[in-house]
Coordinates of C-alpha atoms and ligand atoms in Angstrom, one line a residue:
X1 CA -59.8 15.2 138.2
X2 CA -63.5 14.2 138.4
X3 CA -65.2 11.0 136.3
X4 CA -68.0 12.0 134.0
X5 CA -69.3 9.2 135.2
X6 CA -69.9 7.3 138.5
X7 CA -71.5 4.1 137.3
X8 CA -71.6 1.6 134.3
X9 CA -75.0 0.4 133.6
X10 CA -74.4 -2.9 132.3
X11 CA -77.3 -4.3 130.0
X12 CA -78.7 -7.3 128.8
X13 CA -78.7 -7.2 125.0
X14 CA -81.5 -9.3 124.4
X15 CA -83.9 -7.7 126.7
X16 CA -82.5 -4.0 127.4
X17 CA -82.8 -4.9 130.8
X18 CA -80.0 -3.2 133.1
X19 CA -78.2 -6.3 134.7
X20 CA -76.3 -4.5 137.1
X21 CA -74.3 -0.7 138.0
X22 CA -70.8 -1.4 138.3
X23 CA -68.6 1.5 139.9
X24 CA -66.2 2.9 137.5
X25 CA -62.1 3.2 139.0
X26 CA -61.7 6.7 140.3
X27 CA -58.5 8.4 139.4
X28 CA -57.0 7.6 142.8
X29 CA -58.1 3.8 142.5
X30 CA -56.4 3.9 138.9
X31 CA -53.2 5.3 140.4
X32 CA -53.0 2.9 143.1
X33 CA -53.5 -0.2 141.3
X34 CA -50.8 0.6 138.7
X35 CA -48.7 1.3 141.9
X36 CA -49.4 -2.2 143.6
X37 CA -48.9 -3.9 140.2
X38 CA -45.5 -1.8 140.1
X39 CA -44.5 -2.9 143.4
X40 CA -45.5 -6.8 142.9
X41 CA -43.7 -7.1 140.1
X42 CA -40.1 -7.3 140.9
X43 CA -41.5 -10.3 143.3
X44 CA -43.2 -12.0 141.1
X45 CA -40.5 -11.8 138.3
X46 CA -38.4 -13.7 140.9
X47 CA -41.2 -16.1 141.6
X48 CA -39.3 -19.7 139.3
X49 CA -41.5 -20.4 136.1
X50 CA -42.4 -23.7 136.9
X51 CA -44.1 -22.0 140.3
X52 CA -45.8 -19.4 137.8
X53 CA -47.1 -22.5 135.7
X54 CA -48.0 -24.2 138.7
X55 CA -50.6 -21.1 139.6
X56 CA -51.9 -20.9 136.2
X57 CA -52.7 -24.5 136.6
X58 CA -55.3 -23.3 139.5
X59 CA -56.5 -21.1 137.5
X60 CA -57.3 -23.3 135.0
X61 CA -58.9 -25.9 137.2
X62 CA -61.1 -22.5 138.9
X63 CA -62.3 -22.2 135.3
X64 CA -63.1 -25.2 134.4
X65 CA -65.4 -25.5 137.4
X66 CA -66.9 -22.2 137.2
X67 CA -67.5 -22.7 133.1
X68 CA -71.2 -22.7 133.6
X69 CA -71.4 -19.4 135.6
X70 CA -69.0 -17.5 133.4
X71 CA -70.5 -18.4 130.4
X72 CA -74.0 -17.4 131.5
X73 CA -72.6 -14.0 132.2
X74 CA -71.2 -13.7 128.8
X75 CA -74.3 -14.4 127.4
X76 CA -76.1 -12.0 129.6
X77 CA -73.7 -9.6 129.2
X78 CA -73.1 -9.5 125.3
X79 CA -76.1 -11.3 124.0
X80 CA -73.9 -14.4 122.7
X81 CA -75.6 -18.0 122.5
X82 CA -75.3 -19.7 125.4
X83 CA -73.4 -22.6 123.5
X84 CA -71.2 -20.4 122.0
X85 CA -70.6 -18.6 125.1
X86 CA -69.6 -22.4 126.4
X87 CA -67.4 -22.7 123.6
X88 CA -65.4 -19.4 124.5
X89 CA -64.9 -20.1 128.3
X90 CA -63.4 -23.9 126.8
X91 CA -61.5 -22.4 124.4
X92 CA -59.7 -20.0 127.1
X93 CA -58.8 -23.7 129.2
X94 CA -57.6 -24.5 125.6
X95 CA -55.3 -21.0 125.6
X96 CA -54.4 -21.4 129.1
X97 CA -52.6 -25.2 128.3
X98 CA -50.9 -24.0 125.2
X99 CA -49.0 -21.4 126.5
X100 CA -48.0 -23.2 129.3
X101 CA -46.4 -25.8 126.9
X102 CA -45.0 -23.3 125.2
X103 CA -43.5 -21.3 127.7
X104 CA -40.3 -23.2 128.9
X105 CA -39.3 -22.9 125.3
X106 CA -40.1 -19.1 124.6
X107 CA -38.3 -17.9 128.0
X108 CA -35.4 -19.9 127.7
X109 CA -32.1 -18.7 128.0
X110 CA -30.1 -19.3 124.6
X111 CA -26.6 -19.5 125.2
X112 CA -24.2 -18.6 122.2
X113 CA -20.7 -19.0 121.6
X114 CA -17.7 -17.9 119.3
X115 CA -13.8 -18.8 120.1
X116 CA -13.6 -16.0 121.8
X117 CA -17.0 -15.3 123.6
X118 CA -19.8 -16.8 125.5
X119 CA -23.1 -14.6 125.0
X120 CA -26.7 -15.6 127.1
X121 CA -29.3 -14.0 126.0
X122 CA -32.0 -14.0 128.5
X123 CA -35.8 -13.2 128.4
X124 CA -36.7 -10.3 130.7
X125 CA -40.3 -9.5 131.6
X126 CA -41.2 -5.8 130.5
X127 CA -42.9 -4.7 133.9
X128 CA -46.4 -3.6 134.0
X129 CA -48.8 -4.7 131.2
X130 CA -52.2 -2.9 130.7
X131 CA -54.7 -5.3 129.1
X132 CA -57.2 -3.3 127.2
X133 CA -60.0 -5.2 125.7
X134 CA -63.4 -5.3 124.2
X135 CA -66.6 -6.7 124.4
X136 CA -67.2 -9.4 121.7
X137 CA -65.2 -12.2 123.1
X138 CA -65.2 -10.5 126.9
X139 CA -63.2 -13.8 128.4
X140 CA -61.1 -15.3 125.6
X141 CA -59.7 -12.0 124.5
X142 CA -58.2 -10.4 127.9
X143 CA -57.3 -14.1 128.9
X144 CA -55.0 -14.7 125.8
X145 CA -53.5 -11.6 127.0
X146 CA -53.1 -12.2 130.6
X147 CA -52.1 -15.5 130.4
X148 CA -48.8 -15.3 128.2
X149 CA -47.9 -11.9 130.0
X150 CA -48.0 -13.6 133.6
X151 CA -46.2 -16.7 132.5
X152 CA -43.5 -14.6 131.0
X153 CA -43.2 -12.6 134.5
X154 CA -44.7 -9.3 134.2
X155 CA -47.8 -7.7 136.5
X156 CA -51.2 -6.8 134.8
X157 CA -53.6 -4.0 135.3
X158 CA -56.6 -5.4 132.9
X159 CA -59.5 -3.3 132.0
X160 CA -62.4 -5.1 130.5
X161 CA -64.5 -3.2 128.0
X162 CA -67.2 -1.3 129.6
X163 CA -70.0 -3.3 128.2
X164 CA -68.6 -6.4 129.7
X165 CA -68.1 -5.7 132.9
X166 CA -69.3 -8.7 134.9
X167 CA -66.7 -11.1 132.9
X168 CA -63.6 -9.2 133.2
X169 CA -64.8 -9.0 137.3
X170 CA -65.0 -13.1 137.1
X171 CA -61.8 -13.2 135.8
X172 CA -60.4 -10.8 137.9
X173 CA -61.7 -12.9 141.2
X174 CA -60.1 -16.0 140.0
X175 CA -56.8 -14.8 139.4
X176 CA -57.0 -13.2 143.3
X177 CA -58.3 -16.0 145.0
X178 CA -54.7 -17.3 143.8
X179 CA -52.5 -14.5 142.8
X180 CA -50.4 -12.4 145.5
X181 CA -51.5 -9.3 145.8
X182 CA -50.6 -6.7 143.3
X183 CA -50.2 -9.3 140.4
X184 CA -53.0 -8.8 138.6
X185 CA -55.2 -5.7 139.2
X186 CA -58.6 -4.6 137.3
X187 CA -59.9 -1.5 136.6
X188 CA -63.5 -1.0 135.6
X189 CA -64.6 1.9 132.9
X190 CA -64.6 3.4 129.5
X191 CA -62.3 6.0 127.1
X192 CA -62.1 8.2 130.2
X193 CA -60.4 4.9 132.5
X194 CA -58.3 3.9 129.4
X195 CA -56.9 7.2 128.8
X196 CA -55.8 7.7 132.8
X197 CA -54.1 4.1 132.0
X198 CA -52.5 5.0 129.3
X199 CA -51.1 8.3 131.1
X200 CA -50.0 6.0 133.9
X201 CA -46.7 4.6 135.0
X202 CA -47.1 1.0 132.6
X203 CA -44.6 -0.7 130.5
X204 CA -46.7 -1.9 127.5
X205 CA -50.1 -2.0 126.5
X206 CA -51.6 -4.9 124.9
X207 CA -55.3 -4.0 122.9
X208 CA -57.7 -5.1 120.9
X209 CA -60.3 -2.7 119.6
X210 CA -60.9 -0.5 116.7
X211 CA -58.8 1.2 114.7
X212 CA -59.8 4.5 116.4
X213 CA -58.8 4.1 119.7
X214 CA -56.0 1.8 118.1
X215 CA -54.2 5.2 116.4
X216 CA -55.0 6.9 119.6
X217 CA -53.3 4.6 121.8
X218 CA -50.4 4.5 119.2
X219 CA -49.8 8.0 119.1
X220 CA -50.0 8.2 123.1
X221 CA -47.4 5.4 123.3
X222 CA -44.8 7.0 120.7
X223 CA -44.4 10.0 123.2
X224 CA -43.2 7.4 126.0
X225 CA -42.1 4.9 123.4
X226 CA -44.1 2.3 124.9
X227 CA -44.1 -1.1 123.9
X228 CA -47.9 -2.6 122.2
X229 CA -49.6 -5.5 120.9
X230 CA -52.4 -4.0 118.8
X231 CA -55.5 -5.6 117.2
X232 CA -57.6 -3.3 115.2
X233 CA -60.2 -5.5 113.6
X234 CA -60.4 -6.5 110.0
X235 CA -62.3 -6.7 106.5
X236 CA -62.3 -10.0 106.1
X237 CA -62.5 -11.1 101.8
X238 CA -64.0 -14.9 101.2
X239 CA -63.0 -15.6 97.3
X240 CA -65.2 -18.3 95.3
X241 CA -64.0 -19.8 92.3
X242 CA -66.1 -21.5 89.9
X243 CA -65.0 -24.7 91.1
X244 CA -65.7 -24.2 94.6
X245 CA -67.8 -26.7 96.6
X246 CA -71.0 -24.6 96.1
X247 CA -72.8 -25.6 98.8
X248 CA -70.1 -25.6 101.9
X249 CA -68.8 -21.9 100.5
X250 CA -72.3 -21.1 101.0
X251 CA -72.6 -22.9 104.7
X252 CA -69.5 -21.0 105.5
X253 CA -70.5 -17.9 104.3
X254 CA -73.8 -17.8 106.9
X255 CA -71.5 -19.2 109.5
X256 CA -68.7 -17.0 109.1
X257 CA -70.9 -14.0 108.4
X258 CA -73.5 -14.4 111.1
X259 CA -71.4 -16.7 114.1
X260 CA -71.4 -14.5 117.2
X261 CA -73.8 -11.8 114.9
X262 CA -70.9 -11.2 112.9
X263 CA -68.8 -9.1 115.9
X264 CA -65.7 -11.0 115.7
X265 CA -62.3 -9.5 114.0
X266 CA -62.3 -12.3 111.3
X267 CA -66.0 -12.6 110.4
X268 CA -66.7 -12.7 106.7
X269 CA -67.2 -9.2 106.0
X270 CA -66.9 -9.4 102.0
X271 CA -67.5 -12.1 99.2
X272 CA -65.8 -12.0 95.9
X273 CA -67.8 -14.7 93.7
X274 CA -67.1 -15.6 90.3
X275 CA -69.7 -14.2 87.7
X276 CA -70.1 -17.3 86.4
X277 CA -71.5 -19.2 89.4
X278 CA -72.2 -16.2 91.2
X279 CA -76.3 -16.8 91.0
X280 CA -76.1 -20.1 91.8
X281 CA -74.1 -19.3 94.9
X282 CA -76.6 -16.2 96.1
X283 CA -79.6 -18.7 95.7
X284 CA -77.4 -21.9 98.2
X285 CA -76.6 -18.3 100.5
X286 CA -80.2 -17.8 100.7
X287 CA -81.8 -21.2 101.4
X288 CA -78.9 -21.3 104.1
X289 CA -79.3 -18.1 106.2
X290 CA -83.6 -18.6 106.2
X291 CA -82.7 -21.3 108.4
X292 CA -80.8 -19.3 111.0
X293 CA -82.6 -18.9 114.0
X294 CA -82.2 -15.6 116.3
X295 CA -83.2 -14.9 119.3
X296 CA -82.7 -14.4 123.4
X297 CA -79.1 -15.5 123.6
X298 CA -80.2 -18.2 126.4
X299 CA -83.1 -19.6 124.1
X300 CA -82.2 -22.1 121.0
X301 CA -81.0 -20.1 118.5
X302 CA -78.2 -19.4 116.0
X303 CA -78.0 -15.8 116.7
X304 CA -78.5 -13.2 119.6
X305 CA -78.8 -9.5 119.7
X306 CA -76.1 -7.1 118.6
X307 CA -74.3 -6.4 122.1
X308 CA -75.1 -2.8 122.3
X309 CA -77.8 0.2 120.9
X310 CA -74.8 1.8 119.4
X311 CA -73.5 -1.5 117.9
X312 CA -77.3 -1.8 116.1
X313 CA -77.5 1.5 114.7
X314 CA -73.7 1.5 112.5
X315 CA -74.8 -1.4 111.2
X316 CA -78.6 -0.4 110.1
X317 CA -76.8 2.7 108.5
X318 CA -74.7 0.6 106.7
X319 CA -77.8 -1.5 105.5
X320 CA -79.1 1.3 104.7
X321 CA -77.0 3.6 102.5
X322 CA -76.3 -0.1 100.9
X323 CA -79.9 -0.3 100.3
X324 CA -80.0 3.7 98.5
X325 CA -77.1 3.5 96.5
X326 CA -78.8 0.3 94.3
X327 CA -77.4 -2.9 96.3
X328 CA -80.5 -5.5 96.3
X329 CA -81.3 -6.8 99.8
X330 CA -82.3 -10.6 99.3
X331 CA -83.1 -11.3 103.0
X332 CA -83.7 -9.8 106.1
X333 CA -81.8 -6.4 107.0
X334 CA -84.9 -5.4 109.3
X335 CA -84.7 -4.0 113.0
X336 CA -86.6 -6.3 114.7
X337 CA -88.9 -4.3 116.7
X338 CA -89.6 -4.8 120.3
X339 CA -87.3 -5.9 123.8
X340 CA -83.3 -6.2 122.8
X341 CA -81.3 -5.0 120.6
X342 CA -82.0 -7.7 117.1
X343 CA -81.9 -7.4 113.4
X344 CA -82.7 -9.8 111.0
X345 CA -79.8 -11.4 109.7
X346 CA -79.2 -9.9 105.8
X347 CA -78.2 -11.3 102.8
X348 CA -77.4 -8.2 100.6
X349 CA -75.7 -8.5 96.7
X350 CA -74.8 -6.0 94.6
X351 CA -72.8 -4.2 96.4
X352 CA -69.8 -2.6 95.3
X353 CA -66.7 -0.3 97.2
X354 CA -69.2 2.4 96.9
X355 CA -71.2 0.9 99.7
X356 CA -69.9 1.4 103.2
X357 CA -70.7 -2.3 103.9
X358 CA -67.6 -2.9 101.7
X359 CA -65.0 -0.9 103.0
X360 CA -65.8 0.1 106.4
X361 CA -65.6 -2.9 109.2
X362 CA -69.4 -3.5 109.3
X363 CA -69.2 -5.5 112.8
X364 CA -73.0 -7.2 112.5
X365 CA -74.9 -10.2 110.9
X366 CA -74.8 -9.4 107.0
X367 CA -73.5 -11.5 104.1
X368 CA -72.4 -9.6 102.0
X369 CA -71.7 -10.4 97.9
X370 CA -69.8 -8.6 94.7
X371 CA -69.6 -10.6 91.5
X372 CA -66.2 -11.0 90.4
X373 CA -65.1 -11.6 86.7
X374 CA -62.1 -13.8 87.6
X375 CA -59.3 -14.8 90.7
X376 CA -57.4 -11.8 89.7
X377 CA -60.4 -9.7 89.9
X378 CA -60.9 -11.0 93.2
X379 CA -57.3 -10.8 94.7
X380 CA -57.4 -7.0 93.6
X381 CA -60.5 -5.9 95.1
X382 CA -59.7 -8.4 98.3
X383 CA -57.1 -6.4 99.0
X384 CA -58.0 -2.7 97.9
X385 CA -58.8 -2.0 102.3
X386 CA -56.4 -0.7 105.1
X387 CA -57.1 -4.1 107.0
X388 CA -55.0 -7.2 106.4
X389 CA -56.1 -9.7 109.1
X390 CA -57.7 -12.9 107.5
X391 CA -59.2 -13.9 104.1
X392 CA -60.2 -17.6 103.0
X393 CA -60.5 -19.0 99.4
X394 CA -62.9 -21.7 98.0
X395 CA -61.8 -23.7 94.9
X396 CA -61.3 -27.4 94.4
X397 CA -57.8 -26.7 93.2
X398 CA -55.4 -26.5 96.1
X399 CA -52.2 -24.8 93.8
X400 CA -54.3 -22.2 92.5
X401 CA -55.1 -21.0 96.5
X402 CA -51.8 -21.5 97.4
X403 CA -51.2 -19.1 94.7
X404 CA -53.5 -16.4 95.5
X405 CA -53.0 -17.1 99.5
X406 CA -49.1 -15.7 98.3
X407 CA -50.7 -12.5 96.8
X408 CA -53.4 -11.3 99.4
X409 CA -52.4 -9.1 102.0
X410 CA -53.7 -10.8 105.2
X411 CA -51.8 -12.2 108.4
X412 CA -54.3 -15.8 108.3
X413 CA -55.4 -17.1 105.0
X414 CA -58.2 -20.5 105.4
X415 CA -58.6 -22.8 102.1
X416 CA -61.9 -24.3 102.1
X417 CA -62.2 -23.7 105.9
X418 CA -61.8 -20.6 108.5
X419 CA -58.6 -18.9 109.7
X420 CA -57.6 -21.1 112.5
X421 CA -55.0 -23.3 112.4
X422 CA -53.0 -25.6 113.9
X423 CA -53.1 -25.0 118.0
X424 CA -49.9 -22.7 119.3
X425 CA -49.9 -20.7 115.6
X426 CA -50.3 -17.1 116.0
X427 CA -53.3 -15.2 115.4
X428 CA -51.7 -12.7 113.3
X429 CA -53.0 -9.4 111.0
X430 CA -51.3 -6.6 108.9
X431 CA -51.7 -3.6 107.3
X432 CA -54.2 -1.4 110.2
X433 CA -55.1 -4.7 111.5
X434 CA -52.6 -4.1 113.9
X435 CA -49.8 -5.5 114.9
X436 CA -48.5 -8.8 117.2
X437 CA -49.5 -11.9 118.3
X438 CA -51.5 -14.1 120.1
X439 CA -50.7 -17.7 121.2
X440 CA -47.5 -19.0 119.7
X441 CA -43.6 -19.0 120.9
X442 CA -44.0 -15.5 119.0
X443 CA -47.1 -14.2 121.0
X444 CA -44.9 -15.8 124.2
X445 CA -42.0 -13.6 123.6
X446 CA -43.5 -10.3 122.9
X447 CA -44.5 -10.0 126.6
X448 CA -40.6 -10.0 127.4
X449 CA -37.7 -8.1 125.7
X450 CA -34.9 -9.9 125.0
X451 CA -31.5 -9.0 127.6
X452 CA -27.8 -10.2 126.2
X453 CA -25.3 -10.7 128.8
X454 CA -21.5 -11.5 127.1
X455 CA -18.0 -12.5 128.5
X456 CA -14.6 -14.0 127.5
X457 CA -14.3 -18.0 126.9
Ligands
ADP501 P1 -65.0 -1.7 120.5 O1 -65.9 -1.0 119.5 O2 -64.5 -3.0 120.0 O3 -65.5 -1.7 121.9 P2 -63.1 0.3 121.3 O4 -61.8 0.7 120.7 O5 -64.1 1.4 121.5 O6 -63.6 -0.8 120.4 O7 -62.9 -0.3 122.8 C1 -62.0 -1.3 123.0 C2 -61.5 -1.1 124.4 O8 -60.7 0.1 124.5 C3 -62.6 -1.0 125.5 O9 -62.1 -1.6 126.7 C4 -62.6 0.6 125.7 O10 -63.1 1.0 126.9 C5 -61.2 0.9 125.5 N1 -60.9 2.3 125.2 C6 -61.8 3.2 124.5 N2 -61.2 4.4 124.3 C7 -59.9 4.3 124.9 C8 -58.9 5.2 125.1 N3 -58.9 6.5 124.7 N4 -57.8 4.8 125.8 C9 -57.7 3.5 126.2 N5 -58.7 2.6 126.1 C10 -59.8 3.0 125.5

């Protein structure tokens, strides 16, 4: 079989500058590292978890002094403020230390017994993982992956997305310098490289992506029955009573909206406000995003380029059907002419399910608001979408969001704050958000399959 293509061209989102050609895995190469992971990982199963943790711990330390470096190529790479970019190579060293902690606990053997039996019921590794990742959080993503599947036992082939090519290769080099050989393996390409992975000899598959390549990857893994951890994305809702805090709904909702140009899974896609305070809210929105600065991800600024060409034009469509079926366009939703790939950051109300912007994950730095007459209102157009990964709720009255967190379909609910929680939680979503974990005893154990072994007592 011959590639399509020889070569990535990785660019530099805030210029359009080509950064580097990376060569993309040949068929052979794909073959052979799924074969060296294969063959490493009866080994390295063997290898005691306290000597897995003990590697891990290099890994870490590697990190933490290369932080500066790997950031910078984040930012180059996807257009990300360099502070932000900081903030995702510390969060990783965060992700590395709480799975650790959690490990000993997750793979433990439980031992059971009745008056007649004795039962262990062991944690096995599955094999050989392929980590299939994208682009808008190119370290934290495949590391929360990697990191959980290594400590449970199992060998990775990892495949960073093809427009973040230089991260996935830093991590890559840190896990050899300390990793025998084989462990973990990288592969470097698009859909054709994914789809040769997926044909390969792997145990499981653990994605994030969208939906698309989601169902595809689903359907290819029912034929083998394959194991997967899939994360499709979301829609996120944000609901605002009439007795919200006004003024931090509306800091959250530029935050939340616009944070990393509004490419994460749980950025603040949709905003139900009530009718009643709804123009008071759109005017606190507005003072708030005028402030937001954007520009060259290693300048001072709130917000960088979208990472790609392609990213940039779904979301002008989006702005602009939005802007031809009636939705009024309060600020920004402009292509910023010139070098990179911007657009000024949009505060658009008005809109309704018939807008795209509303149904379809938009993916790009838009604040987005519906007048709602009421909570109930809200909870039933929060979750009239396929998605079911986050949602957050802003009132003063902490029983009444208790009360509609119990009735939205989402896997992370915030009250008066974002999704996260408390540290070794899961990240979780429903409905076509996907399914699995990350982080938590949970995420730990999906990355083994549980082995019972029983005899007389
Ligand atoms: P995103 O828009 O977030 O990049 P994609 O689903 O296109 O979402 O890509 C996520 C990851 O999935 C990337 O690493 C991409 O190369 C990979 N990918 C795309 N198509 C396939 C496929 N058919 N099989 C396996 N991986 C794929």
């Amino acid at each position: 079989m011959m590639l399509k293509q020889k070569f990535i061209m990785d660019h530099n989102p805030s210029t359009g500058e080509i950064i580097e050609k990376i060569k993309i895995s040949s068929p052979g190469e794909v073959a052979s590292c799924v074969k060296l992971a294969r063959k490493a990982s009866k080994s390295w199963f063997a290898v005691p978890l306290k000597n897995r943790i003990a590697l891990l711990r290099k890994i870490e330390k590697d990190i933490f002094k290369t932080k500066d470096l790997i950031a910078r190529t984040i930012s180059v790479e996807m257009g990300k403020p360099l502070k932000h970019s900081i903030a995702e190579v510390e969060t990783v060293l965060n992700t590395i230390d709480v799975n650790i902690k959690l490990s000993e606990e997750a793979f433990n053997t439980s031992i059971h017994k009745d008056k007649n039996l004795i039962t262990e019921v062991q944690r096995i590794p599955m094999g050989v993982i392929a980590v299939i990742t994208p682009w808008n959080y190119p370290v934290d993503i495949p590391i929360s992956f990697i990191i959980p599947a290594l400590l449970a036992g199992n060998c990775v082939v990892f495949k960073p997305s093809e427009f973040t090519p230089l991260s996935g290769k830093h991590i890559y080099e840190i896990f050899n310098r300390h990793f025998p050989k084989g462990v973990v393996n990288i592969i470097q390409g698009a859909e054709e490289v994914g789809d040769m992975i997926l044909a390969s000899d792997i145990d499981m598959i653990a994605f994030v992506g969208s939906r698309d390549t989601g169902k595809r990857i689903f359907a290819e893994c029912a034929g083998r029955v394959i194991r997967m951890i899939l994360e499709l994305g979301g829609k996120d809702p944000m609901i605002v009573l009439k007795d919200a805090d006004l003024k931090k709904a509306a800091e959250y909702a530029v935050f939340g909206a616009l944070k990393n140009c509004g490419q994460i899974c749980t950025s603040v896609e949709r905003i139900y406000v009530e009718d009643k305070v709804a123009h008071q809210f759109e005017k606190l929105v507005y003072d708030e995003i005028r402030k937001v600065k954007i520009g060259d991800a290693f300048d001072k600024i709130d917000v960088g380029p979208l990472a790609n060409e392609q990213q940039r034009g779904i979301v002008l469509r989006q702005i602009e059907e939005a802007r031809r079926k009636g939705a009024r366009i309060l600020h920004g939703g402009n292509k910023v002419e010139g070098r990179g790939y911007f657009i000024e950051p949009a505060l658009i109300v008005d809109v309704s399910e018939k807008h795209d912007l509303m149904t379809e994950e938009t993916f790009g730095p838009i604040v987005a608001i519906q007048r709602v007459r009421n909570a109930e209102d809200a909870i039933e157009k929060a979750n009239r979408t396929r998605f079911g990964l986050g949602a957050t709720i802003w009132t003063k009255n902490l029983k009444k969001a208790k009360e509609i967190a119990a009735e939205l379909e989402a896997g992370m609910i915030g009250i008066n704050k974002g999704v996260s929680g408390v540290k070794g939680t899961p990240w979780v979503g429903i409905k076509e958000s996907g399914f699995g974990y990350h982080g938590s005893i949970d995420g730990l154990k999906q990355f083994t399959h549980p082995k019972k072994v029983s005899y007389k007592n």
